[in-house]
Coordinates of C-alpha atoms in Angstrom, one line a residue:
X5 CA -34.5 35.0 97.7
X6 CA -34.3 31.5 96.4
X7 CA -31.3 29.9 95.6
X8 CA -31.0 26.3 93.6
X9 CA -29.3 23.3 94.7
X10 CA -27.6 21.3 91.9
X11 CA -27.1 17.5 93.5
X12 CA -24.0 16.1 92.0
X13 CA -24.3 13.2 89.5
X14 CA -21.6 10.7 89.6
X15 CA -20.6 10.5 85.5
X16 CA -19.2 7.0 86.6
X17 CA -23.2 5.7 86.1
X18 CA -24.7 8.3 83.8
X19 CA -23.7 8.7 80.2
X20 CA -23.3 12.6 79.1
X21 CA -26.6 13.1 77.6
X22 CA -28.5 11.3 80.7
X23 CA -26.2 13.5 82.8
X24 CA -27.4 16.9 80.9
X25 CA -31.3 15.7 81.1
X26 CA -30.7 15.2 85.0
X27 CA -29.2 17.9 85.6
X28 CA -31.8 20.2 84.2
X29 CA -34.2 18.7 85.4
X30 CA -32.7 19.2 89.3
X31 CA -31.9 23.0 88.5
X32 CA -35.6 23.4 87.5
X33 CA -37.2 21.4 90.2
X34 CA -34.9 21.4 93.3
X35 CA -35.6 24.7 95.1
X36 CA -33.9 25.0 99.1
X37 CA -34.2 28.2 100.6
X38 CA -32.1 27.6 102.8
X39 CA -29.3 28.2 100.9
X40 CA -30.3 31.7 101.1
X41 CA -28.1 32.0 103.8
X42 CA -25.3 30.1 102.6
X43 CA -21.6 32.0 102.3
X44 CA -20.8 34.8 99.7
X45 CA -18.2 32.3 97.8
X46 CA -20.6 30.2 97.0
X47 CA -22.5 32.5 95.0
X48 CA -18.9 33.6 93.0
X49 CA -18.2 32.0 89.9
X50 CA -16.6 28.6 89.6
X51 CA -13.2 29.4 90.1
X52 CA -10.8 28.5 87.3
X53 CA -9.6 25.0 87.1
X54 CA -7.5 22.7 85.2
X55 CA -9.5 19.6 84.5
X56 CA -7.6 16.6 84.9
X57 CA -8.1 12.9 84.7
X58 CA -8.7 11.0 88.3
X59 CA -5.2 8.9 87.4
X60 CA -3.3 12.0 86.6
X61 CA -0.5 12.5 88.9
X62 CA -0.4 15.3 91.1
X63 CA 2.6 17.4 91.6
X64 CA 2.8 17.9 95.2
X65 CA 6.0 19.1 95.6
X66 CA 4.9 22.0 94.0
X67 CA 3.9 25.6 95.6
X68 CA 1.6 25.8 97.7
X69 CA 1.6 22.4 99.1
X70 CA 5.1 21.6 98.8
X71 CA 4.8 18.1 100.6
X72 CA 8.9 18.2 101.3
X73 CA 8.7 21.7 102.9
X74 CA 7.0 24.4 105.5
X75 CA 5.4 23.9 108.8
X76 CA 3.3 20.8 109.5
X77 CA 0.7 19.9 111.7
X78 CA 0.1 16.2 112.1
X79 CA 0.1 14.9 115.1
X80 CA 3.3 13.0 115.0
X81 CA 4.9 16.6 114.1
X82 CA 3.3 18.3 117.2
X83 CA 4.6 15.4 119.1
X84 CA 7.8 15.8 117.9
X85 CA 7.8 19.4 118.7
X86 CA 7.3 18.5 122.5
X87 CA 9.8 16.0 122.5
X88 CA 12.3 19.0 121.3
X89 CA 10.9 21.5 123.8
X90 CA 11.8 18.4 126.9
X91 CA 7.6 18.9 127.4
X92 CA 7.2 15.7 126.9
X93 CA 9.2 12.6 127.3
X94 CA 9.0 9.5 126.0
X95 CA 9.7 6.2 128.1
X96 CA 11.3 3.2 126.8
X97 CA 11.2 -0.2 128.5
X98 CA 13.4 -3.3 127.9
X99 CA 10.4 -5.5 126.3
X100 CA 8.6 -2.9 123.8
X101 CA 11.3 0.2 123.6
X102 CA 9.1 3.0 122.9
X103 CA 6.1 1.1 121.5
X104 CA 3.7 1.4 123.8
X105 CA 4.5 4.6 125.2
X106 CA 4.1 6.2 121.7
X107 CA 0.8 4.3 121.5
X108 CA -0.7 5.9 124.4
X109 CA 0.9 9.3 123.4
X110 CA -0.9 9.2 120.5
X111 CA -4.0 7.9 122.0
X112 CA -4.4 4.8 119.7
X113 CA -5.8 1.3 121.4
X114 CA -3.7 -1.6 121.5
X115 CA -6.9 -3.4 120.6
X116 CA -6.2 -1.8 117.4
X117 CA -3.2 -4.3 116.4
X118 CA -3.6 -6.0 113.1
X119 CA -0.9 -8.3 112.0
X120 CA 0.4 -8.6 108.1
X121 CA 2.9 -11.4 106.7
X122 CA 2.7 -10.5 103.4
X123 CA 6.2 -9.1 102.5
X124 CA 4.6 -6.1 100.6
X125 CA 6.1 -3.3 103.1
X126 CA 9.6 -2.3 104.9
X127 CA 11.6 -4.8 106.6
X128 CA 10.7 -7.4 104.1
X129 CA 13.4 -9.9 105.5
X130 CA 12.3 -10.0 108.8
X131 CA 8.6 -10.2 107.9
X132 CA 6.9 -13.7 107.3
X133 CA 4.2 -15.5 108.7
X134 CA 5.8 -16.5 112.0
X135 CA 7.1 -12.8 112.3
X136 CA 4.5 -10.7 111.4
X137 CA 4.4 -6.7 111.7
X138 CA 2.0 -5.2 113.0
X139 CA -0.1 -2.3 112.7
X140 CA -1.7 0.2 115.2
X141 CA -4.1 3.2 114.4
X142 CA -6.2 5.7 115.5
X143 CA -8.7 8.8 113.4
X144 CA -5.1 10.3 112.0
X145 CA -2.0 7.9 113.2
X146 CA -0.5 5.1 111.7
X147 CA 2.1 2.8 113.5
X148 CA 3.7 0.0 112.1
X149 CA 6.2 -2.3 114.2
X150 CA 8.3 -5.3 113.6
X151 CA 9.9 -7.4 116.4
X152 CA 13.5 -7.5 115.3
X153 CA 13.2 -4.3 113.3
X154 CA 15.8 -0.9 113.6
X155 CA 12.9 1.4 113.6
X156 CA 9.4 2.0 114.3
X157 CA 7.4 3.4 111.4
X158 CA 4.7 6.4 111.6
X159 CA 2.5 7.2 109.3
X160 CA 0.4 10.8 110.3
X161 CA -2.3 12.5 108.4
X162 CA -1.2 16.7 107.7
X163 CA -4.5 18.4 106.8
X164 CA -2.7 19.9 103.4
X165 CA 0.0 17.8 103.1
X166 CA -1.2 14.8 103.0
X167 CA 0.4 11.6 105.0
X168 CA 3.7 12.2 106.5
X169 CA 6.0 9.2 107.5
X170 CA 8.7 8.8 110.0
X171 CA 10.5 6.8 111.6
X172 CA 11.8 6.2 115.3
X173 CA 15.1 3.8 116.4
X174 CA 14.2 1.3 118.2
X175 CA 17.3 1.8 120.9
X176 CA 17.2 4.0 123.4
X177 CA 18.1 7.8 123.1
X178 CA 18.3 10.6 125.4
X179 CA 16.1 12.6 123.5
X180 CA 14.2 10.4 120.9
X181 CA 13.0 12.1 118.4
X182 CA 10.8 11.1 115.1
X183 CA 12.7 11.3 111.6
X184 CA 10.8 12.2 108.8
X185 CA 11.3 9.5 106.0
X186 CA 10.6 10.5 102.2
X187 CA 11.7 7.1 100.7
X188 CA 8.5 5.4 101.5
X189 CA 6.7 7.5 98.8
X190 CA 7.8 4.9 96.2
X191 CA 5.4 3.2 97.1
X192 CA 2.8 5.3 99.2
X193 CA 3.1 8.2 96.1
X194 CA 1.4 6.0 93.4
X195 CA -1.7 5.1 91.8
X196 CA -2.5 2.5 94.3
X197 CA -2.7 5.6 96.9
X198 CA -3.9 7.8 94.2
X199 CA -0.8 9.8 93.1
X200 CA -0.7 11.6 96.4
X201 CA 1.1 10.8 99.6
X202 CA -1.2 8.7 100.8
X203 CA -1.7 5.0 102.7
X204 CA -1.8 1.5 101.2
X205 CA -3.6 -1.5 101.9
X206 CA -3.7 -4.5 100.2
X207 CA -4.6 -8.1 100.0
X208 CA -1.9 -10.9 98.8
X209 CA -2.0 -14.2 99.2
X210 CA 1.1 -15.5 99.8
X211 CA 3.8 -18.6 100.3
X212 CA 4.5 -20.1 102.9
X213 CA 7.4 -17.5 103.5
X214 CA 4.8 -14.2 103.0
X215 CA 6.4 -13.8 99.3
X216 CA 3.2 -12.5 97.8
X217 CA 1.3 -15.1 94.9
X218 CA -1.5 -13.0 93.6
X219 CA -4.2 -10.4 95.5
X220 CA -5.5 -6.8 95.3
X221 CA -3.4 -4.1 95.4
X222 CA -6.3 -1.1 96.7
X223 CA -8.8 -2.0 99.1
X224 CA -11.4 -0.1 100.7
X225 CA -14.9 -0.8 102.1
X226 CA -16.2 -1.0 98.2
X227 CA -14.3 -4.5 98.0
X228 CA -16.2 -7.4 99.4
X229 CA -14.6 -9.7 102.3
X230 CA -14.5 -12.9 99.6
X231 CA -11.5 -10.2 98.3
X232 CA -9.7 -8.8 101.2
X233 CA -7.1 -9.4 104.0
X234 CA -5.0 -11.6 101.6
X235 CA -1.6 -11.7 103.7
X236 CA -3.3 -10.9 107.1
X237 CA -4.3 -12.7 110.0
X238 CA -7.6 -12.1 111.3
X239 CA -9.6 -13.0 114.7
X240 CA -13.6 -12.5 115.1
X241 CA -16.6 -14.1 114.1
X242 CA -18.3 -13.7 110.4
X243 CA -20.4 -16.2 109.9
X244 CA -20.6 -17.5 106.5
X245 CA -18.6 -14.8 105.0
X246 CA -15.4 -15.8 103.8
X247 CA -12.1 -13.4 103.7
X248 CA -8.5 -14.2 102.8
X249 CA -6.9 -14.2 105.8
X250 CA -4.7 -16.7 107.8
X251 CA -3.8 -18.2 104.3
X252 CA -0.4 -18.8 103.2
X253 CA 1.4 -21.6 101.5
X254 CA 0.2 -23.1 97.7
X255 CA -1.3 -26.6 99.5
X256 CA -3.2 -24.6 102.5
X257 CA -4.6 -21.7 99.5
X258 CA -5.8 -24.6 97.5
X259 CA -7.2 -26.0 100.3
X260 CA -9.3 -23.2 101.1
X261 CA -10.7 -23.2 97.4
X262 CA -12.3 -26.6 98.4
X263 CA -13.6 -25.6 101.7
X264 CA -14.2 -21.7 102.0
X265 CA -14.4 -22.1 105.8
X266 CA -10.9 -23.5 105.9
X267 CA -9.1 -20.8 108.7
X268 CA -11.9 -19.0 109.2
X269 CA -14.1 -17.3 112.7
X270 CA -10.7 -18.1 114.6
X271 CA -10.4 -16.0 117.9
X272 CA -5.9 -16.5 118.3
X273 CA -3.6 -16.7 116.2
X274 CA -1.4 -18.3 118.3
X275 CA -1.3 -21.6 116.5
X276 CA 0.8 -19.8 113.4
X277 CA 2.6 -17.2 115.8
X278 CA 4.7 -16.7 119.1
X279 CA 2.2 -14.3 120.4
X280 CA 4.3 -13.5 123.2
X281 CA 6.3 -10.7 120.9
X282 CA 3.2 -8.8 120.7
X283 CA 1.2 -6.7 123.0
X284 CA -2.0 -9.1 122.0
X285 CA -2.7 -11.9 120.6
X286 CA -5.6 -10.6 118.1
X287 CA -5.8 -9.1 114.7
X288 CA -9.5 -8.0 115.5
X289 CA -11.7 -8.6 112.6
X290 CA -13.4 -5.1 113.2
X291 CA -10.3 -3.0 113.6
X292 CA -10.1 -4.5 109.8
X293 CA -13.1 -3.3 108.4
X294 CA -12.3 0.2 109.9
X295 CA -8.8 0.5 108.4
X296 CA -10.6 -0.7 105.1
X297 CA -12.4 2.1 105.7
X298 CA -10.2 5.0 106.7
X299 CA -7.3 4.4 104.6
X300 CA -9.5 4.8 101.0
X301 CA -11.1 7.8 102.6
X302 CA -7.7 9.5 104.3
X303 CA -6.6 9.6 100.3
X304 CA -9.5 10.7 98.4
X305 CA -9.5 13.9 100.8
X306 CA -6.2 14.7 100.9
X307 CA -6.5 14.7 96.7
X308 CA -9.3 16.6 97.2
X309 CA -7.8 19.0 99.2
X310 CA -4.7 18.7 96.6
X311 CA -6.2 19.0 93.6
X312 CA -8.3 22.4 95.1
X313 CA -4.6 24.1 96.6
X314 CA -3.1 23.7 93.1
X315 CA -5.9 24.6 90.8
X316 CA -6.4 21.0 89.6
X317 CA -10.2 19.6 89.3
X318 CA -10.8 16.0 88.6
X319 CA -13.4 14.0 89.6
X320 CA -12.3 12.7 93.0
X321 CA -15.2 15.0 94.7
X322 CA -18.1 12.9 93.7
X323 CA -15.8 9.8 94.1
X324 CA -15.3 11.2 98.0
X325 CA -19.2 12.2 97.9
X326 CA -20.1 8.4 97.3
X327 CA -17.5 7.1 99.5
X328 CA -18.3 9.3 102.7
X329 CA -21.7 8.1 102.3
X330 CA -21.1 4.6 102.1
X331 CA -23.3 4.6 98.8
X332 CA -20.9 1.4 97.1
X333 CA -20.1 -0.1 100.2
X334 CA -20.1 -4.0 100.0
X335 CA -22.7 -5.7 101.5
X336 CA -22.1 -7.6 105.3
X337 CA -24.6 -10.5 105.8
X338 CA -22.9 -10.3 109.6
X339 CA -23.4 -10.8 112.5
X340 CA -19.4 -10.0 112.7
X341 CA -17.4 -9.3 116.0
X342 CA -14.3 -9.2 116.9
X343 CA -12.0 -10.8 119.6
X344 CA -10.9 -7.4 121.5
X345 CA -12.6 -4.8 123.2
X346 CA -11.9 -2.5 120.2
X347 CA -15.2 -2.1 119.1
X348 CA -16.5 -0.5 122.2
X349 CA -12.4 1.6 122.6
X350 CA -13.8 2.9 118.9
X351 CA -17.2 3.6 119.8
X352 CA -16.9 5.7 122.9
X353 CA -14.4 7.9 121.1
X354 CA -17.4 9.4 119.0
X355 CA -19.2 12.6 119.3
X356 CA -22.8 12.4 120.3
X357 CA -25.9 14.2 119.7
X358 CA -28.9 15.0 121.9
X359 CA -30.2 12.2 121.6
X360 CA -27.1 9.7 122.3
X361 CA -26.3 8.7 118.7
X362 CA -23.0 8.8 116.7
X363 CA -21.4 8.2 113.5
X364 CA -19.3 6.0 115.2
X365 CA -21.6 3.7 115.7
X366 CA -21.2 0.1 114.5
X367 CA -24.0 -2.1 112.6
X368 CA -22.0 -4.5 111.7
X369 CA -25.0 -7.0 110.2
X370 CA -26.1 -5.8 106.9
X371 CA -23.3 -2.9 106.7
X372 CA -20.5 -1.2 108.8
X373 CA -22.1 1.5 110.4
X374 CA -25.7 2.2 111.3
X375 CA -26.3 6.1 110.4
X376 CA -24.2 6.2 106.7
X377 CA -21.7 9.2 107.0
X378 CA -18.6 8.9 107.9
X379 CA -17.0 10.0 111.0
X380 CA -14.0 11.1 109.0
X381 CA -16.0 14.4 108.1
X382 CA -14.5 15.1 111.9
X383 CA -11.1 14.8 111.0
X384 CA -8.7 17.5 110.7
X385 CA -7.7 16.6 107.6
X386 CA -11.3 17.1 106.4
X387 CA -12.1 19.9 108.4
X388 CA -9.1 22.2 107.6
X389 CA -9.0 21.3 103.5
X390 CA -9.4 24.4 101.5
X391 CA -12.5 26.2 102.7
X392 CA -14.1 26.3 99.2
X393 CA -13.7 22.7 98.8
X394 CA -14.8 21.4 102.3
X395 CA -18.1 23.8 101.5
X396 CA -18.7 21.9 98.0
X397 CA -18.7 19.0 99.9
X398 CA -20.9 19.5 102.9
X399 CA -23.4 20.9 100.6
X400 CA -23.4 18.2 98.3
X401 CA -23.7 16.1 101.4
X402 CA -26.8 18.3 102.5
X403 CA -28.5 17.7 99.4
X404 CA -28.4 14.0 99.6
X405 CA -29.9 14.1 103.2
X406 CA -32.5 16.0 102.0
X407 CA -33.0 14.6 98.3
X408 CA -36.7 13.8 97.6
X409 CA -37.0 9.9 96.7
X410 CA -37.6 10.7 92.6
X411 CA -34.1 13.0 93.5
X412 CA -32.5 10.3 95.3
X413 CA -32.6 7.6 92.4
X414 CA -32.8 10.0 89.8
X415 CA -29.2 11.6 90.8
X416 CA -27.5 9.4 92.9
X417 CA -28.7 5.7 92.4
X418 CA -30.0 4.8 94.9
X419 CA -33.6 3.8 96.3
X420 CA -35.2 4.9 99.3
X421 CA -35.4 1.5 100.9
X422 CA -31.5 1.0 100.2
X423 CA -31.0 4.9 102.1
X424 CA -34.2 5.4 104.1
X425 CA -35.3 9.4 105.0
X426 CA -35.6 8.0 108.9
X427 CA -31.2 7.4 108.5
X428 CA -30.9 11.0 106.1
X429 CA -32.8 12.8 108.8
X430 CA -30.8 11.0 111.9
X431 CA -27.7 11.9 110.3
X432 CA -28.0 15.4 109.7
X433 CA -29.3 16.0 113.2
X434 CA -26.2 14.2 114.0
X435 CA -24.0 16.3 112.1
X436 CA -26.3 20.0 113.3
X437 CA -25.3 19.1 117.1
X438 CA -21.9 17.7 116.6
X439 CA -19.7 19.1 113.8
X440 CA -18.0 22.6 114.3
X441 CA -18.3 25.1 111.6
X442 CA -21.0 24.2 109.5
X443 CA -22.3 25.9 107.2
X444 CA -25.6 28.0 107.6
X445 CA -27.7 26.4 105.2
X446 CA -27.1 23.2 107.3
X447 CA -28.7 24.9 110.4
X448 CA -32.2 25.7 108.7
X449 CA -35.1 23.5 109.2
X450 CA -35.7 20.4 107.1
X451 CA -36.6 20.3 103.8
X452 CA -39.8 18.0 103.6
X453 CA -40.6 15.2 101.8

C-alpha cells in the first residue's frame, strides 16, 4: 500500500492560492512507500486544534503543562535532587564559590564563557563594561554569573515545561541547594521568547556605562553578524565580517560607523576588563554563533511542544521546520575561529555515524555547520515533546531530505545548489545510525532522484 507524503509549505513565502496549487500538485505527484510502515496515529485524523496566531500568548500555567507545578526533569532539577539525597556534593572554593564546581557538574566548558555589559539582565547595577557577567552553556544548561553578585543564575531546558530558572547564593551552605526563581519570566515569558518560558538574547549597543542606546531585541542564526552581539565582547577571527561587539560609548559607536573594523578580530579582552575575575579571558566568537543558534531553537520547540499539550496549533511547526534545517540562516563569508579550544570541546561531544560524521560539525566558512540539521533534534527537549508532534516533525524533515529538485524549490524555496542531495543524503544517514527512536519510515531505503 502507498501512502502520500504532503511536504510542508511555509505560508510565510506562498500566498493562499500558490499554496493550494502546491499542495495538490505534491499530493498527486509525491508517492513514498515507505511510509507504509509509518505508525497507526499518523494515519488518524488530524486531531482537533485551536488555530491561533504565532504572537498569541500561550497559557502555560494551565493543565497539562502547568509550568509553576508537578515533577520536572531538567537537569538542574535532577541535580538538585542529588544534592537533597547528600549523593552529590557540591564544593565551594574561596575564589569562584560554587562556580566551577557547578560547571563541571553539569558538564558545560569553561571555554564556553561569553561576556555581556549591556545592562539588559539581573544585577543591572553591578553589570557594565568593566564588570561584565558572564555566561556558560551546554546542549540544555544555562549559567549566568556576575563577580560581586548574591546569586548565581540557571537557566535549564524541561522537555514539557519549557526553561526553568534558579538561582544559587553565592556564600557557602551546608547543603546548597538551587532555588527555583519565577520572577525572571517578566522578561523571559514575552514575545521576544515567544510567549513561552523561554531564553533571550539580544544585541544593544550601549554607553559607556552598558545603559543600552539602540539594538535588536531577538536574535538567532537568521540575523546577520553586521546585527548581532550589540553589548557583548567577542574574541576570534572573521575576516571582513563586521559584528557589534566590543562597542560602547556614543564617540567609540560612531567611530565604528566610519571604520567597520574598528574593535574587531581581537583575541583578549583584557584591554576593557580585569580578566583576572574570570575563569578566561575570552568571549569565543564561536561559542557565539552556537548560543545564536540554540537559544531561537530551545523556544520554538518548547512552543511546539506547548502549543501540541494544550490543543493550540499555530504555525511555529514550519517556522521550527526551516529553522532546524538552517534553510534562512545568514550567510558567513568566514573563515571564523575563535580564541578557545571550544570549538573542538563542542565537536567531540557529538554523536557519530559509521562513517565518522556529525551534526556537530562546524563549517564555519560559507555557513555554521557543514551537514544542515541541527543537533538539537538530540535534545531531550526535542526528543520527549508530545509524540504526535515530534513525528510531524521528523517526517516533514524526511521529506525534505528526500524532496526531488522540482519538490525542493517548488515547496520549500530553495535550489538544489543552495541544499545539494550529496548533504540531504549525508544527513539522513547521519540521523539512521545516530538518533534513538525513529520512526520506521526513516529506516527504509532512499527514495531516488
Amino acid at each position: 500500500m502507498l501512502t502520500h507524503q504532503r511536504i510542508l509549505i511555509n505560508c510565510r513565502y506562498r500566498s493562499k492560492s500558490k499554496r493550494f496549487y502546491l499542495l495538490a500538485l505534491l499530493i498527486l505527484n509525491i508517492s513514498v512507500a515507505a511510509f507504509a510502515d509509518e505508525p497507526l496515529i499518523a494515519r488518524k485524523p488530524t486531531e482537533a486544534r485551536q488555530e491561533i496566531d504565532f504572537k498569541d500568548s500561550i497559557p502555560f500555567g494551565l493543565k497539562p503543562v502547568e509550568y509553576g507545578k508537578g515533577a520536572l526533569s531538567d537537569p538542574v532539577s535532577v541535580m538538585n535532587q542529588r544534592l537533597k539525597a547528600k549523593t552529590q556534593k557540591l564544593a565551594y572554593d574561596a575564589e569562584w564559590g560554587y562556580l566551577r564546581n557547578v560547571l563541571k557538574s553539569l558538564n558545560i566548558p569553561e571555554s564556553s564563557q561569553l561576556m555581556v555589559f549591556s545592562k539588559t539582565a539581573l544585577n543591572p547595577r553591578l553589570i557594565k563594561p568593566t564588570n561584565p557577567r558572564v555566561v556558560y552553556f551546554n546542549d540544555d544548561v544555562y549559567v549566568g554569573w556576575v563577580p560581586g553578585a548574591r546569586a548565581m543564575e540557571l537557566a535549564s531546558v524541561d522537555p514539557l515545561r519549557g526553561s526553568i530558572f534558579y538561582e544559587l547564593e553565592a556564600k557557602a551552605a551546608t547543603q546548597p541547594q538551587f532555588v527555583r526563581s519565577e520572577q525572571c519570566l517578566s522578561c523571559h515569558g514575552g514575545s521576544s521568547s515567544l510567549r513561552i518560558p523561554g531564553l533571550l538574547i539580544r544585541s544593544f549597543l550601549t554607553d559607556l556605562h552598558g545603559r543600552p542606546i539602540s539594538g535588536y531585541s531577538q536574535i538567532s542564526h537568521d540575523k546577520p553578524l553586521a546585527k548581532r552581539w550589540g553589548g557583548w565582547y567577542v574574541t576570534g577571527t572573521h575576516g571582513d565580517m563586521v559584528h557589534l561587539g566590543n562597542l560602547f560609548g556614543k564617540e567609540v559607536i560612531e567611530e565604528s560607523k566610519e571604520n567597520p573594523a574598528f574593535r574587531s578580530n581581537l583575541e583578549f579582552v583584557d584591554v576593557f576588563v580585569d580578566t583576572s575575575k574570570y575563569l578566561n579571558p575570552h568571549s569565543d566568537l564561536v561559542a557565539h554563533l552556537i548560543l545564536d543558534h540554540q537559544v531561537h531553537g530551545h523556544n520554538l520547540i518548547t512552543r511546539v511542544s506547548m502549543e501540541q499539550q494544550l490543543g493550540l496549533k499555530s504555525d511555529v511547526e514550519d517556522r521550527l521546520l526551516r529553522y532546524l534545517l538552517f534553510l534562512d540562516e545568514a550567510e558567513l563569508t568566514g573563515p571564523l575561529k575563535g580564541t578557545t579550544d571550544y570549538q573542538t570541546w563542542f565537536e567531540k561531544q557529538g554523536k557519530r555515524d559509521a562513517q565518522g560524521r556529525s551534526l556537530k560539525d562546524f563549517d564555519l566558512k560559507t555557513r555554521l555547520f557543514r551537514h544542515r540539521l541541527s543537533y538539537l533534534i538530540y535534545t531531550d527537549s526535542f526528543n520527549k515533546m508530545p509524540a504526535a508532534a515530534r513525528l510531524r516533525i521528523l517526517r516533514e524533515i524526511y521529506a525534505f531530505l528526500n524532496a526531488t529538485d522540482a519538490e525542493l524549490e517548488q515547496a520549500w524555496d530553495v535550489t538544489p545548489a543552495e541544499f545539494p542531495v550529496s548533504e540531504r543524503r549525508a544527513i539522513q544517514q547521519i540521523v539512521a545510525e545516530t538518533l534513538p527512536d525513529l520512526p520506521e519510515f526513516w529506516k527504509q531505503p532512499e527514495k531516488q532522484q
